Coordinates of C-alpha atoms and ligand atoms in Angstrom, one line a residue:
X1 CA -40.2 -14.3 19.0
X2 CA -42.9 -11.9 17.8
X3 CA -42.3 -8.3 16.5
X4 CA -44.7 -5.9 18.2
X5 CA -44.5 -2.7 16.2
X6 CA -43.4 -1.0 12.9
X7 CA -40.4 0.7 14.6
X8 CA -39.1 -2.6 15.9
X9 CA -39.4 -4.4 12.5
X10 CA -37.8 -1.5 10.6
X11 CA -34.8 -1.5 13.0
X12 CA -34.4 -5.3 12.5
X13 CA -34.5 -4.9 8.7
X14 CA -31.9 -2.1 8.9
X15 CA -29.6 -4.3 11.1
X16 CA -30.0 -7.2 8.7
X17 CA -29.1 -5.0 5.8
X18 CA -26.0 -3.6 7.7
X19 CA -24.8 -7.1 8.4
X20 CA -25.2 -8.3 4.8
X21 CA -23.5 -5.2 3.4
X22 CA -20.5 -5.6 5.7
X23 CA -20.4 -9.4 4.9
X24 CA -20.6 -8.7 1.1
X25 CA -17.8 -6.1 1.3
X26 CA -15.4 -8.5 -0.5
X27 CA -17.6 -8.2 -3.6
X28 CA -16.4 -4.6 -4.2
X29 CA -12.8 -5.8 -4.2
X30 CA -13.4 -8.8 -6.4
X31 CA -15.4 -6.8 -9.0
X32 CA -12.6 -4.2 -9.1
X33 CA -10.0 -7.0 -9.6
X34 CA -12.1 -8.6 -12.3
X35 CA -12.4 -5.2 -14.1
X36 CA -8.6 -4.8 -14.0
X37 CA -8.0 -8.4 -15.1
X38 CA -10.3 -7.7 -18.1
X39 CA -8.6 -4.3 -18.8
X40 CA -12.0 -2.5 -18.6
X41 CA -10.4 0.9 -17.6
X42 CA -7.9 0.7 -20.5
X43 CA -10.5 -0.3 -23.0
X44 CA -12.8 2.6 -22.0
X45 CA -9.9 5.1 -22.0
X46 CA -8.7 4.0 -25.5
X47 CA -12.2 4.6 -26.9
X48 CA -11.7 8.3 -26.1
X49 CA -15.4 9.2 -25.6
X50 CA -18.4 7.7 -23.6
X51 CA -18.3 4.0 -24.5
X52 CA -21.6 2.3 -25.3
X53 CA -22.1 -1.0 -23.6
X54 CA -22.2 -2.9 -26.9
X55 CA -18.9 -1.5 -27.9
X56 CA -17.4 -2.3 -24.5
X57 CA -18.6 -5.9 -24.8
X58 CA -17.2 -6.2 -28.3
X59 CA -13.8 -5.0 -27.2
X60 CA -13.4 -7.2 -24.1
X61 CA -11.6 -10.6 -24.2
X62 CA -14.6 -12.5 -23.0
X63 CA -16.5 -15.7 -24.2
X64 CA -19.7 -14.9 -26.2
X65 CA -21.8 -16.7 -23.6
X66 CA -20.7 -14.1 -21.0
X67 CA -21.7 -10.9 -22.9
X68 CA -24.9 -10.5 -21.0
X69 CA -23.1 -10.3 -17.6
X70 CA -21.0 -7.3 -18.3
X71 CA -23.8 -4.7 -17.7
X72 CA -24.3 -6.3 -14.2
X73 CA -20.6 -6.0 -13.4
X74 CA -20.5 -2.4 -14.6
X75 CA -23.5 -1.6 -12.4
X76 CA -21.6 -2.3 -9.2
X77 CA -18.5 -0.6 -10.5
X78 CA -20.6 2.5 -11.3
X79 CA -22.0 2.4 -7.8
X80 CA -18.6 2.1 -6.2
X81 CA -17.4 5.1 -8.1
X82 CA -15.0 3.6 -10.7
X83 CA -17.0 4.5 -13.8
X84 CA -19.8 6.9 -14.4
X85 CA -22.7 6.1 -16.6
X86 CA -24.1 8.3 -19.4
X87 CA -27.7 7.5 -20.2
X88 CA -27.7 8.2 -23.9
X89 CA -31.1 9.3 -25.2
X90 CA -30.7 7.7 -28.7
X91 CA -33.3 5.4 -30.1
X92 CA -31.9 2.2 -28.6
X93 CA -31.4 3.8 -25.1
X94 CA -27.9 2.2 -24.7
X95 CA -25.9 3.2 -21.7
X96 CA -22.3 4.5 -22.1
X97 CA -19.4 4.5 -19.6
X98 CA -16.6 7.0 -18.9
X99 CA -13.7 6.8 -16.4
X100 CA -13.8 8.7 -13.1
X101 CA -10.8 10.2 -11.1
X102 CA -10.4 6.8 -9.3
X103 CA -10.3 4.6 -12.4
X104 CA -7.7 6.9 -14.0
X105 CA -5.3 5.5 -11.4
X106 CA -6.1 2.0 -12.7
X107 CA -4.8 2.7 -16.3
X108 CA -1.8 0.5 -17.3
X109 CA 0.2 3.5 -18.5
X110 CA -0.5 6.0 -15.7
X111 CA 2.7 6.9 -13.9
X112 CA 0.9 6.7 -10.5
X113 CA -1.1 3.5 -11.4
X114 CA -2.2 1.5 -8.4
X115 CA -3.0 -1.8 -10.2
X116 CA 0.0 -3.8 -8.9
X117 CA -0.7 -2.7 -5.3
X118 CA -4.3 -3.8 -5.7
X119 CA -3.3 -7.1 -7.3
X120 CA -0.9 -8.1 -4.6
X121 CA -3.3 -7.1 -1.8
X122 CA -5.9 -9.4 -3.4
X123 CA -3.5 -12.2 -4.4
X124 CA -4.2 -15.5 -2.6
X125 CA -0.8 -15.3 -0.9
X126 CA -1.8 -12.1 0.9
X127 CA -5.5 -12.9 1.1
X128 CA -5.6 -16.4 2.4
X129 CA -4.0 -15.4 5.8
X130 CA -7.2 -13.6 6.6
X131 CA -8.9 -17.0 7.0
X132 CA -6.4 -17.7 9.8
X133 CA -7.2 -14.4 11.7
X134 CA -9.3 -15.9 14.5
X135 CA -7.1 -19.0 14.8
X136 CA -4.1 -16.7 15.2
X137 CA -5.8 -15.1 18.2
X138 CA -5.7 -18.5 19.9
X139 CA -2.1 -19.4 19.2
X140 CA 1.3 -17.8 19.7
X141 CA 2.3 -17.4 16.0
X142 CA 3.6 -13.9 15.1
X143 CA 1.1 -13.3 12.4
X144 CA -1.9 -14.9 10.6
X145 CA 0.4 -15.0 7.5
X146 CA 2.8 -17.2 9.6
X147 CA -0.1 -19.5 10.7
X148 CA -1.0 -19.9 7.0
X149 CA 2.5 -20.4 5.6
X150 CA 4.7 -21.4 8.5
X151 CA 7.1 -18.6 7.6
X152 CA 7.2 -14.8 7.6
X153 CA 6.2 -12.8 4.5
X154 CA 9.8 -11.9 3.9
X155 CA 10.9 -15.6 4.0
X156 CA 8.0 -16.4 1.6
X157 CA 9.2 -13.7 -0.8
X158 CA 12.7 -15.0 -0.7
X159 CA 11.6 -18.5 -1.7
X160 CA 8.9 -17.5 -4.3
X161 CA 10.4 -15.3 -7.0
X162 CA 6.9 -14.7 -8.6
X163 CA 5.5 -13.3 -5.4
X164 CA 8.7 -11.4 -4.8
X165 CA 8.3 -9.6 -8.1
X166 CA 4.6 -9.0 -7.5
X167 CA 5.3 -7.5 -4.1
X168 CA 8.2 -5.3 -5.3
X169 CA 6.2 -4.0 -8.2
X170 CA 3.3 -3.2 -5.9
X171 CA 5.6 -1.1 -3.6
X172 CA 7.0 0.6 -6.7
X173 CA 3.5 1.7 -7.6
X174 CA 3.0 3.4 -4.3
X175 CA 6.5 4.9 -4.2
X176 CA 6.2 6.7 -7.6
X177 CA 3.6 9.1 -6.4
X178 CA 5.3 9.7 -3.0
X179 CA 8.7 10.3 -4.6
X180 CA 7.5 13.0 -6.8
X181 CA 5.8 14.8 -3.9
X182 CA 8.7 14.3 -1.6
X183 CA 11.2 15.7 -4.1
X184 CA 8.9 18.7 -4.8
X185 CA 7.8 19.6 -1.3
X186 CA 10.8 18.4 0.8
X187 CA 13.8 19.4 -1.2
X188 CA 15.4 21.0 1.8
X189 CA 15.5 17.6 3.6
X190 CA 18.2 16.3 1.3
X191 CA 20.2 19.5 0.7
X192 CA 23.7 19.4 2.2
X193 CA 23.7 15.6 2.6
X194 CA 26.6 13.7 1.1
X195 CA 25.4 10.1 1.6
X196 CA 22.1 8.4 2.1
X197 CA 21.0 4.7 2.7
X198 CA 17.5 3.8 1.8
X199 CA 16.9 0.8 4.2
X200 CA 14.3 -1.6 2.9
X201 CA 14.5 0.4 -0.3
X202 CA 13.1 -2.3 -2.5
X203 CA 14.1 -2.0 -6.1
X204 CA 15.3 1.6 -5.6
X205 CA 12.4 3.7 -7.0
X206 CA 12.7 6.4 -4.3
X207 CA 16.5 6.4 -4.2
X208 CA 16.7 6.7 -8.0
X209 CA 14.3 9.8 -7.9
X210 CA 16.4 11.4 -5.1
X211 CA 19.7 10.6 -6.8
X212 CA 18.4 12.2 -10.0
X213 CA 17.6 15.4 -8.3
X214 CA 20.7 15.4 -6.1
X215 CA 23.5 14.0 -8.4
X216 CA 26.2 14.7 -5.7
X217 CA 24.4 12.5 -3.1
X218 CA 25.8 9.0 -2.9
X219 CA 22.9 6.6 -2.4
X220 CA 22.8 3.0 -1.2
X221 CA 19.7 0.9 -1.6
X222 CA 19.9 -1.6 1.2
X223 CA 17.4 -4.5 1.2
X224 CA 17.3 -8.3 1.7
X225 CA 19.6 -10.2 -0.8
X226 CA 16.7 -11.7 -2.8
X227 CA 15.4 -8.2 -3.5
X228 CA 18.6 -6.5 -4.7
X229 CA 20.8 -9.4 -6.0
X230 CA 20.2 -8.8 -9.7
X231 CA 19.9 -5.0 -9.7
X232 CA 22.5 -2.8 -11.4
X233 CA 23.6 0.4 -9.7
X234 CA 24.7 3.7 -11.3
X235 CA 27.4 6.4 -10.6
X236 CA 25.6 7.5 -7.4
X237 CA 23.4 4.5 -6.6
X238 CA 24.7 1.2 -5.2
X239 CA 22.6 -1.8 -4.2
X240 CA 23.6 -3.7 -1.1
X241 CA 22.0 -6.9 0.2
X242 CA 21.8 -7.5 4.0
X243 CA 19.6 -7.7 7.1
X244 CA 18.9 -4.4 8.8
X245 CA 18.7 -6.1 12.2
X246 CA 22.3 -7.2 11.8
X247 CA 23.9 -4.1 10.2
X248 CA 23.1 -0.9 8.4
X249 CA 25.7 0.7 6.1
X250 CA 27.1 4.0 7.4
X251 CA 26.0 7.3 5.9
X252 CA 24.9 10.9 6.8
X253 CA 21.3 9.9 6.5
X254 CA 19.3 6.7 6.8
X255 CA 15.9 6.6 5.1
X256 CA 12.9 4.3 5.6
X257 CA 9.9 4.6 3.4
X258 CA 6.9 2.5 4.6
X259 CA 9.3 0.1 6.3
X260 CA 8.8 1.0 10.0
X261 CA 5.1 0.2 9.7
X262 CA 6.1 -3.4 9.0
X263 CA 7.6 -3.9 12.5
X264 CA 6.4 -3.8 16.1
X265 CA 7.8 -1.4 18.7
X266 CA 10.5 -3.8 20.0
X267 CA 11.7 -4.4 16.4
X268 CA 11.6 -0.7 15.5
X269 CA 13.7 0.1 18.6
X270 CA 16.4 -2.4 17.4
X271 CA 16.4 -0.8 13.9
X272 CA 16.6 2.7 15.3
X273 CA 19.5 1.8 17.6
X274 CA 21.3 0.3 14.5
X275 CA 20.7 3.7 12.8
X276 CA 22.3 5.6 15.6
X277 CA 25.5 3.5 15.1
X278 CA 25.3 3.9 11.3
X279 CA 25.0 7.7 11.2
X280 CA 28.5 9.0 10.4
X281 CA 28.2 12.7 11.0
X282 CA 26.3 13.2 14.3
X283 CA 26.1 17.0 13.6
X284 CA 24.3 16.9 10.3
X285 CA 23.2 13.2 10.2
X286 CA 19.6 12.1 10.6
X287 CA 17.1 9.4 10.1
X288 CA 14.4 10.2 7.5
X289 CA 11.1 8.2 7.9
X290 CA 8.3 8.4 5.3
X291 CA 5.3 6.6 6.9
X292 CA 1.8 7.1 8.3
X293 CA 1.3 9.4 11.3
X294 CA -2.2 8.7 12.4
X295 CA -4.2 11.7 13.6
X296 CA -1.9 14.4 12.4
X297 CA -4.5 15.5 9.8
X298 CA -8.2 15.4 10.3
X299 CA -9.1 13.1 7.5
X300 CA -12.5 12.6 5.9
X301 CA -14.4 9.4 6.8
X302 CA -13.0 7.5 3.8
X303 CA -9.3 8.2 4.9
X304 CA -10.1 7.2 8.5
X305 CA -11.4 3.9 7.2
X306 CA -8.3 3.4 5.0
X307 CA -6.0 3.9 8.1
X308 CA -8.0 1.3 10.0
X309 CA -7.8 -1.2 7.1
X310 CA -4.1 -0.5 6.7
X311 CA -3.5 -1.2 10.4
X312 CA -5.3 -4.5 10.1
X313 CA -3.4 -5.5 7.0
X314 CA -0.1 -5.0 9.0
X315 CA -1.5 -7.1 11.8
X316 CA -2.4 -10.0 9.5
X317 CA 0.6 -10.0 7.2
X318 CA 3.5 -8.7 9.3
X319 CA 4.2 -7.7 12.9
X320 CA 3.8 -4.0 12.3
X321 CA 1.2 -1.3 12.9
X322 CA 0.2 2.3 12.1
X323 CA 1.4 4.9 14.7
X324 CA 0.3 8.3 16.0
X325 CA 2.8 11.1 16.9
X326 CA 3.0 10.0 20.5
X327 CA 3.9 6.4 19.5
X328 CA 6.6 7.7 17.1
X329 CA 8.1 10.1 19.7
X330 CA 8.3 7.3 22.4
X331 CA 10.2 5.2 19.9
X332 CA 12.7 7.9 18.9
X333 CA 13.5 9.0 22.5
X334 CA 13.8 5.4 23.7
X335 CA 16.3 4.7 20.9
X336 CA 18.4 7.7 22.2
X337 CA 17.5 10.3 19.6
X338 CA 17.3 13.9 20.6
X339 CA 14.5 15.6 18.6
X340 CA 12.3 15.1 15.5
X341 CA 10.4 17.1 13.0
X342 CA 7.2 16.0 11.2
X343 CA 6.3 17.3 7.7
X344 CA 2.9 16.2 6.3
X345 CA 3.6 14.9 2.8
X346 CA 0.6 13.4 1.2
X347 CA -2.7 12.4 2.8
X348 CA -1.9 10.6 6.0
X349 CA 1.7 10.0 5.0
X350 CA 4.4 12.2 6.6
X351 CA 8.1 12.7 6.4
X352 CA 9.8 12.6 9.8
X353 CA 13.4 13.8 10.3
X354 CA 14.9 12.3 13.5
X355 CA 18.1 13.8 14.9
X356 CA 20.8 12.1 17.1
Ligands
SAM401 C1 6.9 -2.4 2.5 S1 8.4 -2.7 1.6 C2 8.9 -1.1 1.3 C3 9.8 -1.0 0.1 C4 10.2 0.5 -0.3 N1 10.8 1.2 0.8 C5 9.0 1.2 -0.8 O1 8.4 1.9 -0.1 O2 8.8 1.1 -2.0 C6 9.5 -3.2 2.9 C7 10.8 -3.6 2.5 O3 11.6 -4.0 3.6 C8 12.5 -5.0 3.2 N2 12.9 -5.8 4.3 C9 12.2 -6.7 5.1 N3 13.0 -7.2 6.1 C10 14.2 -6.6 5.9 C11 15.5 -6.8 6.6 N4 15.6 -7.6 7.7 N5 16.5 -6.0 6.2 C12 16.4 -5.2 5.1 N6 15.3 -5.0 4.4 C13 14.2 -5.7 4.8 C14 11.6 -5.9 2.2 O4 12.3 -6.7 1.4 C15 10.9 -4.8 1.5 O5 11.5 -4.4 0.3
LIG402 O1 -1.0 -4.6 1.7 C1 -0.1 -3.8 1.9 C2 -0.2 -2.5 1.6 C3 0.8 -1.6 1.8 C4 0.6 -0.2 1.4 C5 -0.6 0.3 1.1 C6 -0.7 1.6 0.8 C7 0.4 2.4 0.7 O2 0.2 3.7 0.3 C8 1.6 1.9 0.9 C9 1.8 0.6 1.3 O3 2.0 -1.9 2.4 C10 2.1 -3.2 2.7 C11 3.3 -3.6 3.3 O4 4.3 -2.7 3.6 C12 3.5 -4.9 3.7 O5 4.7 -5.3 4.2 C13 2.5 -5.9 3.5 C14 1.4 -5.5 2.9 C15 1.1 -4.2 2.5

């Protein structure tokens, strides 16, 4: 095939570059993981001022034969916005690095750090199922994760304590930020309630924050037995192990934070019907859902991309999906609920109150 003009060849080169950039996308994730494994954000933070490359190299736990590769790793991390580069004009022209808003959330001691979430998303247990994606389209397995492991993510976590801890820590990372915003912005949601069950509440990060702010509220953290079996409750927090498809403890309010997104419509309908049975006081009782509502805020293009990635992650690992308001409303009314109210909490996450 011959190329006839400038325009044609330039379009071909652009397409080739586009394909290569999309294919090499994993390099951004892997360089970020490498930087965290080597504690680069913490080392630069501890230095307290722009850190010259030679100082950075000297502070990292690397083999002397690898020192010459750090500047190349830093180059891509600067390009992807995790560090910014100061070109110092001293005699040896050495570059220095500082943190950016994004890398501040990668610091070990930051209360809203995202490192555990990132590590679990890139862990081989959650990453390898992607290699089964196309195979899964040709079989009747529930998820690519199932094709890879012959069991669900939840069964895998119950059998592998190391993965269970990694997963629960990752969810805790995400919940810390949301908890503080929910308690600040949505205080009214919890006022007047006497009891609350956090279903799929993990290790209880959100329930603990709510129980601290509302000491008269009796909270139950309900999750699979392998998640809660060794956790100690307090005066107003009790841990209960069980399966939400079988039974949900009774209370005024039943809460789900990033749980519904793990399940398909049929499964969510079953859970919501269980909630209707479990709500003790039908007058003031409600279901509280903290989850994504797609399309309720016009996001920037980066947020739009995140929602699509997140939806794919649910398809590959669990049977769930991200939902728009119409999808949520259909679920609530099909399960026999009467009305609902959506409050936008943070980014594309919302708090939905659903009334019987
Ligand atoms: C995505 S995590 C969310 C954890 C917590 N709500 C948070 O946001 O930090 C989903 C939780 O649902 C729990 N889960 C899965 N299947 C369950 C079931 N059948 N019954 C109760 N909990 C379940 C998992 O163990 C996990 O802790
Ligand atoms: O891989 C994930 C990521 C999440 C996730 C991402 C961002 C957030 O703000 C919250 C949660 O949640 C997941 C999840 O619930 C799951 O069951 C499997 C994987 C992931």
